Amino acid sequence: MTPQSFQKLVPGDELQTYVKKKTDKIWLWTAVDHFKPGILGWVLGDHSAKTFEPLWDKVSEWKCYFYVTDGWSVYPMFIPDGDQIISKTYMTRVGAIR
């Protein structure tokens, strides 16, 4: 997909899981199209800005009007002021995609 084919509202979210034991946490960061099923981009790692940055590099090319997040402290480091909507209501959960 090209950046021009994306909607102008992109929810971003992160999902925690673990490998072998609960203390070995790993995070799946995702960007999805709010209006269509499917994952547009993702990264796997810890819950830090360093992990999110490669996903943001891709997402920022889309020039979206708004980015819907859950308010995690990493997002304002990347999303321009006024472009982030913090809302669980408008989030598209990866586990809910069919």
mmCIF file of N, CA and C in Angstrom:
data_model
loop_
_atom_site.group_PDB
_atom_site.id
_atom_site.type_symbol
_atom_site.label_atom_id
_atom_site.label_comp_id
_atom_site.label_asym_id
_atom_site.label_seq_id
_atom_site.Cartn_x
_atom_site.Cartn_y
_atom_site.Cartn_z
ATOM 1 N N MET A 1 0.837 -1.190 0.000
ATOM 2 C CA MET A 1 0.000 0.000 0.000
ATOM 3 C C MET A 1 0.880 1.252 0.000
ATOM 4 N N THR A 2 0.403 2.267 -0.653
ATOM 5 C CA THR A 2 1.111 3.535 -0.664
ATOM 6 C C THR A 2 0.513 4.448 0.385
ATOM 7 N N PRO A 3 1.268 5.445 0.853
ATOM 8 C CA PRO A 3 0.713 6.369 1.846
ATOM 9 C C PRO A 3 -0.577 7.039 1.368
ATOM 10 N N GLN A 4 -0.728 7.278 0.075
ATOM 11 C CA GLN A 4 -1.923 7.944 -0.425
ATOM 12 C C GLN A 4 -3.183 7.098 -0.268
ATOM 13 N N SER A 5 -3.042 5.792 -0.124
ATOM 14 C CA SER A 5 -4.220 4.927 -0.035
ATOM 15 C C SER A 5 -4.773 4.822 1.382
ATOM 16 N N PHE A 6 -4.106 5.414 2.364
ATOM 17 C CA PHE A 6 -4.545 5.300 3.738
ATOM 18 C C PHE A 6 -5.554 6.374 4.105
ATOM 19 N N GLN A 7 -6.422 6.044 5.049
ATOM 20 C CA GLN A 7 -7.344 7.024 5.596
ATOM 21 C C GLN A 7 -6.547 8.055 6.393
ATOM 22 N N LYS A 8 -7.190 9.117 6.781
ATOM 23 C CA LYS A 8 -6.523 10.189 7.505
ATOM 24 C C LYS A 8 -6.695 10.075 9.017
ATOM 25 N N LEU A 9 -7.123 8.924 9.491
ATOM 26 C CA LEU A 9 -7.250 8.665 10.919
ATOM 27 C C LEU A 9 -6.622 7.306 11.181
ATOM 28 N N VAL A 10 -5.501 7.286 11.879
ATOM 29 C CA VAL A 10 -4.788 6.026 12.106
ATOM 30 C C VAL A 10 -4.657 5.759 13.597
ATOM 31 N N PRO A 11 -5.340 4.739 14.104
ATOM 32 C CA PRO A 11 -5.132 4.347 15.490
ATOM 33 C C PRO A 11 -3.795 3.627 15.652
ATOM 34 N N GLY A 12 -3.112 3.922 16.738
ATOM 35 C CA GLY A 12 -1.892 3.205 17.100
ATOM 36 C C GLY A 12 -2.084 2.605 18.470
ATOM 37 N N ASP A 13 -1.566 1.451 18.680
ATOM 38 C CA ASP A 13 -1.750 0.801 19.975
ATOM 39 C C ASP A 13 -0.582 -0.126 20.221
ATOM 40 N N GLU A 14 -0.455 -0.551 21.466
ATOM 41 C CA GLU A 14 0.566 -1.505 21.826
ATOM 42 C C GLU A 14 -0.061 -2.591 22.685
ATOM 43 N N LEU A 15 0.389 -3.808 22.488
ATOM 44 C CA LEU A 15 -0.158 -4.978 23.160
ATOM 45 C C LEU A 15 0.987 -5.698 23.856
ATOM 46 N N GLN A 16 0.831 -5.982 25.139
ATOM 47 C CA GLN A 16 1.883 -6.645 25.908
ATOM 48 C C GLN A 16 1.647 -8.141 25.954
ATOM 49 N N THR A 17 2.717 -8.890 25.811
ATOM 50 C CA THR A 17 2.697 -10.325 26.014
ATOM 51 C C THR A 17 4.049 -10.714 26.620
ATOM 52 N N TYR A 18 4.356 -11.974 26.706
ATOM 53 C CA TYR A 18 5.638 -12.382 27.256
ATOM 54 C C TYR A 18 6.142 -13.622 26.541
ATOM 55 N N VAL A 19 7.443 -13.855 26.702
ATOM 56 C CA VAL A 19 8.091 -15.016 26.112
ATOM 57 C C VAL A 19 8.607 -15.896 27.249
ATOM 58 N N LYS A 20 8.143 -17.115 27.321
ATOM 59 C CA LYS A 20 8.510 -18.127 28.316
ATOM 60 C C LYS A 20 8.033 -17.807 29.730
ATOM 61 N N LYS A 21 8.355 -16.629 30.262
ATOM 62 C CA LYS A 21 7.893 -16.291 31.609
ATOM 63 C C LYS A 21 7.402 -14.853 31.651
ATOM 64 N N LYS A 22 6.503 -14.561 32.571
ATOM 65 C CA LYS A 22 5.832 -13.263 32.607
ATOM 66 C C LYS A 22 6.774 -12.089 32.832
ATOM 67 N N THR A 23 7.955 -12.332 33.335
ATOM 68 C CA THR A 23 8.901 -11.236 33.530
ATOM 69 C C THR A 23 9.623 -10.855 32.233
ATOM 70 N N ASP A 24 9.522 -11.695 31.204
ATOM 71 C CA ASP A 24 10.139 -11.411 29.898
ATOM 72 C C ASP A 24 9.101 -10.775 28.978
ATOM 73 N N LYS A 25 8.733 -9.522 29.298
ATOM 74 C CA LYS A 25 7.674 -8.835 28.557
ATOM 75 C C LYS A 25 8.153 -8.402 27.183
ATOM 76 N N ILE A 26 7.237 -8.458 26.244
ATOM 77 C CA ILE A 26 7.486 -7.988 24.886
ATOM 78 C C ILE A 26 6.229 -7.246 24.430
ATOM 79 N N TRP A 27 6.422 -6.221 23.623
ATOM 80 C CA TRP A 27 5.306 -5.376 23.193
ATOM 81 C C TRP A 27 5.178 -5.417 21.685
ATOM 82 N N LEU A 28 3.949 -5.542 21.221
ATOM 83 C CA LEU A 28 3.626 -5.454 19.809
ATOM 84 C C LEU A 28 2.959 -4.098 19.596
ATOM 85 N N TRP A 29 3.633 -3.199 18.867
ATOM 86 C CA TRP A 29 3.104 -1.883 18.536
ATOM 87 C C TRP A 29 2.472 -1.982 17.149
ATOM 88 N N THR A 30 1.281 -1.445 16.984
ATOM 89 C CA THR A 30 0.585 -1.564 15.701
ATOM 90 C C THR A 30 0.023 -0.216 15.235
ATOM 91 N N ALA A 31 -0.148 -0.113 13.937
ATOM 92 C CA ALA A 31 -0.903 0.984 13.317
ATOM 93 C C ALA A 31 -1.906 0.317 12.391
ATOM 94 N N VAL A 32 -3.153 0.731 12.505
ATOM 95 C CA VAL A 32 -4.221 0.120 11.713
ATOM 96 C C VAL A 32 -5.041 1.203 11.024
ATOM 97 N N ASP A 33 -5.751 0.814 9.990
ATOM 98 C CA ASP A 33 -6.704 1.695 9.322
ATOM 99 C C ASP A 33 -8.001 1.611 10.115
ATOM 100 N N HIS A 34 -8.462 2.733 10.617
ATOM 101 C CA HIS A 34 -9.653 2.750 11.465
ATOM 102 C C HIS A 34 -10.899 2.266 10.731
ATOM 103 N N PHE A 35 -10.907 2.356 9.404
ATOM 104 C CA PHE A 35 -12.106 2.070 8.640
ATOM 105 C C PHE A 35 -12.079 0.742 7.895
ATOM 106 N N LYS A 36 -10.941 0.064 7.885
ATOM 107 C CA LYS A 36 -10.813 -1.214 7.180
ATOM 108 C C LYS A 36 -10.058 -2.211 8.054
ATOM 109 N N PRO A 37 -10.310 -3.508 7.879
ATOM 110 C CA PRO A 37 -9.561 -4.498 8.656
ATOM 111 C C PRO A 37 -8.118 -4.602 8.167
ATOM 112 N N GLY A 38 -7.260 -4.961 9.069
ATOM 113 C CA GLY A 38 -5.868 -5.207 8.710
ATOM 114 C C GLY A 38 -4.902 -4.315 9.457
ATOM 115 N N ILE A 39 -3.681 -4.785 9.581
ATOM 116 C CA ILE A 39 -2.609 -4.053 10.240
ATOM 117 C C ILE A 39 -1.762 -3.388 9.157
ATOM 118 N N LEU A 40 -1.549 -2.082 9.274
ATOM 119 C CA LEU A 40 -0.781 -1.331 8.291
ATOM 120 C C LEU A 40 0.721 -1.367 8.587
ATOM 121 N N GLY A 41 1.059 -1.485 9.853
ATOM 122 C CA GLY A 41 2.454 -1.543 10.245
ATOM 123 C C GLY A 41 2.576 -2.020 11.672
ATOM 124 N N TRP A 42 3.743 -2.568 12.011
ATOM 125 C CA TRP A 42 3.942 -3.058 13.372
ATOM 126 C C TRP A 42 5.434 -3.156 13.676
ATOM 127 N N VAL A 43 5.752 -3.128 14.968
ATOM 128 C CA VAL A 43 7.103 -3.396 15.457
ATOM 129 C C VAL A 43 6.978 -4.210 16.732
ATOM 130 N N LEU A 44 7.994 -4.948 17.033
ATOM 131 C CA LEU A 44 8.030 -5.808 18.206
ATOM 132 C C LEU A 44 9.253 -5.435 19.029
ATOM 133 N N GLY A 45 9.057 -5.267 20.336
ATOM 134 C CA GLY A 45 10.182 -4.920 21.209
ATOM 135 C C GLY A 45 9.707 -4.542 22.589
ATOM 136 N N ASP A 46 10.424 -3.594 23.211
ATOM 137 C CA ASP A 46 10.010 -3.158 24.541
ATOM 138 C C ASP A 46 9.012 -2.008 24.418
ATOM 139 N N HIS A 47 8.710 -1.360 25.535
ATOM 140 C CA HIS A 47 7.670 -0.329 25.578
ATOM 141 C C HIS A 47 8.288 1.064 25.517
ATOM 142 N N SER A 48 9.337 1.224 24.703
ATOM 143 C CA SER A 48 10.100 2.460 24.683
ATOM 144 C C SER A 48 9.960 3.216 23.359
ATOM 145 N N ALA A 49 10.426 4.459 23.387
ATOM 146 C CA ALA A 49 10.456 5.284 22.180
ATOM 147 C C ALA A 49 11.372 4.669 21.123
ATOM 148 N N LYS A 50 12.446 4.032 21.557
ATOM 149 C CA LYS A 50 13.380 3.407 20.613
ATOM 150 C C LYS A 50 12.688 2.324 19.788
ATOM 151 N N THR A 51 11.799 1.570 20.417
ATOM 152 C CA THR A 51 11.051 0.535 19.700
ATOM 153 C C THR A 51 9.995 1.153 18.789
ATOM 154 N N PHE A 52 9.305 2.181 19.271
ATOM 155 C CA PHE A 52 8.233 2.811 18.491
ATOM 156 C C PHE A 52 8.755 3.583 17.283
ATOM 157 N N GLU A 53 9.965 4.101 17.355
ATOM 158 C CA GLU A 53 10.485 4.984 16.304
ATOM 159 C C GLU A 53 10.430 4.401 14.888
ATOM 160 N N PRO A 54 10.829 3.135 14.647
ATOM 161 C CA PRO A 54 10.721 2.606 13.276
ATOM 162 C C PRO A 54 9.280 2.561 12.759
ATOM 163 N N LEU A 55 8.325 2.295 13.634
ATOM 164 C CA LEU A 55 6.923 2.315 13.215
ATOM 165 C C LEU A 55 6.506 3.749 12.889
ATOM 166 N N TRP A 56 6.916 4.698 13.715
ATOM 167 C CA TRP A 56 6.578 6.099 13.451
ATOM 168 C C TRP A 56 7.193 6.565 12.130
ATOM 169 N N ASP A 57 8.406 6.128 11.833
ATOM 170 C CA ASP A 57 9.038 6.508 10.564
ATOM 171 C C ASP A 57 8.148 6.135 9.387
ATOM 172 N N LYS A 58 7.518 4.986 9.462
ATOM 173 C CA LYS A 58 6.613 4.552 8.396
ATOM 174 C C LYS A 58 5.281 5.306 8.465
ATOM 175 N N VAL A 59 4.692 5.382 9.642
ATOM 176 C CA VAL A 59 3.386 6.007 9.822
ATOM 177 C C VAL A 59 3.427 7.501 9.465
ATOM 178 N N SER A 60 4.488 8.184 9.802
ATOM 179 C CA SER A 60 4.553 9.628 9.551
ATOM 180 C C SER A 60 4.548 9.955 8.063
ATOM 181 N N GLU A 61 4.945 9.017 7.217
ATOM 182 C CA GLU A 61 4.901 9.224 5.765
ATOM 183 C C GLU A 61 3.462 9.346 5.254
ATOM 184 N N TRP A 62 2.495 8.834 6.029
ATOM 185 C CA TRP A 62 1.109 8.822 5.592
ATOM 186 C C TRP A 62 0.451 10.194 5.708
ATOM 187 N N LYS A 63 1.069 11.107 6.461
ATOM 188 C CA LYS A 63 0.551 12.477 6.609
ATOM 189 C C LYS A 63 -0.916 12.487 7.045
ATOM 190 N N CYS A 64 -1.215 11.723 8.082
ATOM 191 C CA CYS A 64 -2.585 11.638 8.594
ATOM 192 C C CYS A 64 -2.972 12.930 9.320
ATOM 193 N N TYR A 65 -4.267 13.185 9.374
ATOM 194 C CA TYR A 65 -4.755 14.347 10.103
ATOM 195 C C TYR A 65 -4.708 14.116 11.608
ATOM 196 N N PHE A 66 -5.047 12.898 12.020
ATOM 197 C CA PHE A 66 -5.085 12.570 13.440
ATOM 198 C C PHE A 66 -4.557 11.167 13.674
ATOM 199 N N TYR A 67 -3.987 10.978 14.856
ATOM 200 C CA TYR A 67 -3.500 9.674 15.302
ATOM 201 C C TYR A 67 -4.195 9.370 16.622
ATOM 202 N N VAL A 68 -4.928 8.284 16.675
ATOM 203 C CA VAL A 68 -5.659 7.900 17.878
ATOM 204 C C VAL A 68 -4.772 6.976 18.695
ATOM 205 N N THR A 69 -4.559 7.322 19.960
ATOM 206 C CA THR A 69 -3.717 6.511 20.836
ATOM 207 C C THR A 69 -4.392 6.334 22.191
ATOM 208 N N ASP A 70 -3.772 5.494 23.002
ATOM 209 C CA ASP A 70 -4.258 5.296 24.361
ATOM 210 C C ASP A 70 -3.594 6.243 25.354
ATOM 211 N N GLY A 71 -2.756 7.159 24.849
ATOM 212 C CA GLY A 71 -2.140 8.151 25.721
ATOM 213 C C GLY A 71 -0.806 7.753 26.318
ATOM 214 N N TRP A 72 -0.223 6.653 25.859
ATOM 215 C CA TRP A 72 1.079 6.237 26.388
ATOM 216 C C TRP A 72 2.082 7.368 26.191
ATOM 217 N N SER A 73 2.979 7.562 27.146
ATOM 218 C CA SER A 73 3.873 8.721 27.175
ATOM 219 C C SER A 73 4.835 8.822 25.998
ATOM 220 N N VAL A 74 5.026 7.767 25.246
ATOM 221 C CA VAL A 74 5.939 7.786 24.099
ATOM 222 C C VAL A 74 5.345 8.577 22.931
ATOM 223 N N TYR A 75 4.046 8.501 22.721
ATOM 224 C CA TYR A 75 3.432 9.089 21.531
ATOM 225 C C TYR A 75 3.697 10.589 21.360
ATOM 226 N N PRO A 76 3.582 11.427 22.408
ATOM 227 C CA PRO A 76 3.833 12.859 22.209
ATOM 228 C C PRO A 76 5.273 13.189 21.783
ATOM 229 N N MET A 77 6.193 12.270 21.966
ATOM 230 C CA MET A 77 7.561 12.490 21.502
ATOM 231 C C MET A 77 7.636 12.506 19.976
ATOM 232 N N PHE A 78 6.632 11.944 19.313
ATOM 233 C CA PHE A 78 6.634 11.803 17.863
ATOM 234 C C PHE A 78 5.465 12.527 17.185
ATOM 235 N N ILE A 79 4.281 12.414 17.752
ATOM 236 C CA ILE A 79 3.081 12.974 17.129
ATOM 237 C C ILE A 79 3.024 14.478 17.388
ATOM 238 N N PRO A 80 2.872 15.279 16.338
ATOM 239 C CA PRO A 80 2.814 16.735 16.516
ATOM 240 C C PRO A 80 1.655 17.160 17.423
ATOM 241 N N ASP A 81 1.872 18.250 18.145
ATOM 242 C CA ASP A 81 0.821 18.795 19.013
ATOM 243 C C ASP A 81 -0.453 19.021 18.213
ATOM 244 N N GLY A 82 -1.580 18.601 18.780
ATOM 245 C CA GLY A 82 -2.875 18.785 18.146
ATOM 246 C C GLY A 82 -3.280 17.662 17.203
ATOM 247 N N ASP A 83 -2.353 16.749 16.889
ATOM 248 C CA ASP A 83 -2.663 15.649 15.962
ATOM 249 C C ASP A 83 -2.990 14.335 16.669
ATOM 250 N N GLN A 84 -2.851 14.287 17.993
ATOM 251 C CA GLN A 84 -3.111 13.059 18.746
ATOM 252 C C GLN A 84 -4.474 13.138 19.417
ATOM 253 N N ILE A 85 -5.275 12.105 19.218
ATOM 254 C CA ILE A 85 -6.546 11.955 19.926
ATOM 255 C C ILE A 85 -6.343 10.812 20.920
ATOM 256 N N ILE A 86 -6.504 11.108 22.197
ATOM 257 C CA ILE A 86 -6.356 10.078 23.225
ATOM 258 C C ILE A 86 -7.748 9.562 23.554
ATOM 259 N N SER A 87 -8.006 8.307 23.177
ATOM 260 C CA SER A 87 -9.344 7.755 23.361
ATOM 261 C C SER A 87 -9.314 6.242 23.224
ATOM 262 N N LYS A 88 -9.818 5.549 24.192
ATOM 263 C CA LYS A 88 -10.000 4.101 24.075
ATOM 264 C C LYS A 88 -11.216 3.784 23.205
ATOM 265 N N THR A 89 -12.177 4.710 23.134
ATOM 266 C CA THR A 89 -13.401 4.504 22.369
ATOM 267 C C THR A 89 -13.109 4.312 20.887
ATOM 268 N N TYR A 90 -12.183 5.084 20.338
ATOM 269 C CA TYR A 90 -11.902 5.040 18.909
ATOM 270 C C TYR A 90 -10.738 4.114 18.539
ATOM 271 N N MET A 91 -10.216 3.401 19.514
ATOM 272 C CA MET A 91 -9.119 2.475 19.247
ATOM 273 C C MET A 91 -9.658 1.247 18.504
ATOM 274 N N THR A 92 -8.867 0.742 17.589
ATOM 275 C CA THR A 92 -9.187 -0.491 16.896
ATOM 276 C C THR A 92 -8.227 -1.543 17.412
ATOM 277 N N ARG A 93 -8.705 -2.413 18.246
ATOM 278 C CA ARG A 93 -7.853 -3.425 18.850
ATOM 279 C C ARG A 93 -7.441 -4.479 17.823
ATOM 280 N N VAL A 94 -6.185 -4.857 17.871
ATOM 281 C CA VAL A 94 -5.684 -5.884 16.965
ATOM 282 C C VAL A 94 -6.442 -7.183 17.188
ATOM 283 N N GLY A 95 -6.722 -7.514 18.432
ATOM 284 C CA GLY A 95 -7.449 -8.746 18.720
ATOM 285 C C GLY A 95 -8.879 -8.721 18.235
ATOM 286 N N ALA A 96 -9.403 -7.529 17.929
ATOM 287 C CA ALA A 96 -10.793 -7.419 17.476
ATOM 288 C C ALA A 96 -10.903 -7.441 15.961
ATOM 289 N N ILE A 97 -9.790 -7.401 15.261
ATOM 290 C CA ILE A 97 -9.822 -7.394 13.802
ATOM 291 C C ILE A 97 -10.218 -8.773 13.296
ATOM 292 N N ARG A 98 -11.149 -8.803 12.394
ATOM 293 C CA ARG A 98 -11.616 -10.068 11.829
ATOM 294 C C ARG A 98 -11.479 -10.033 10.337
#
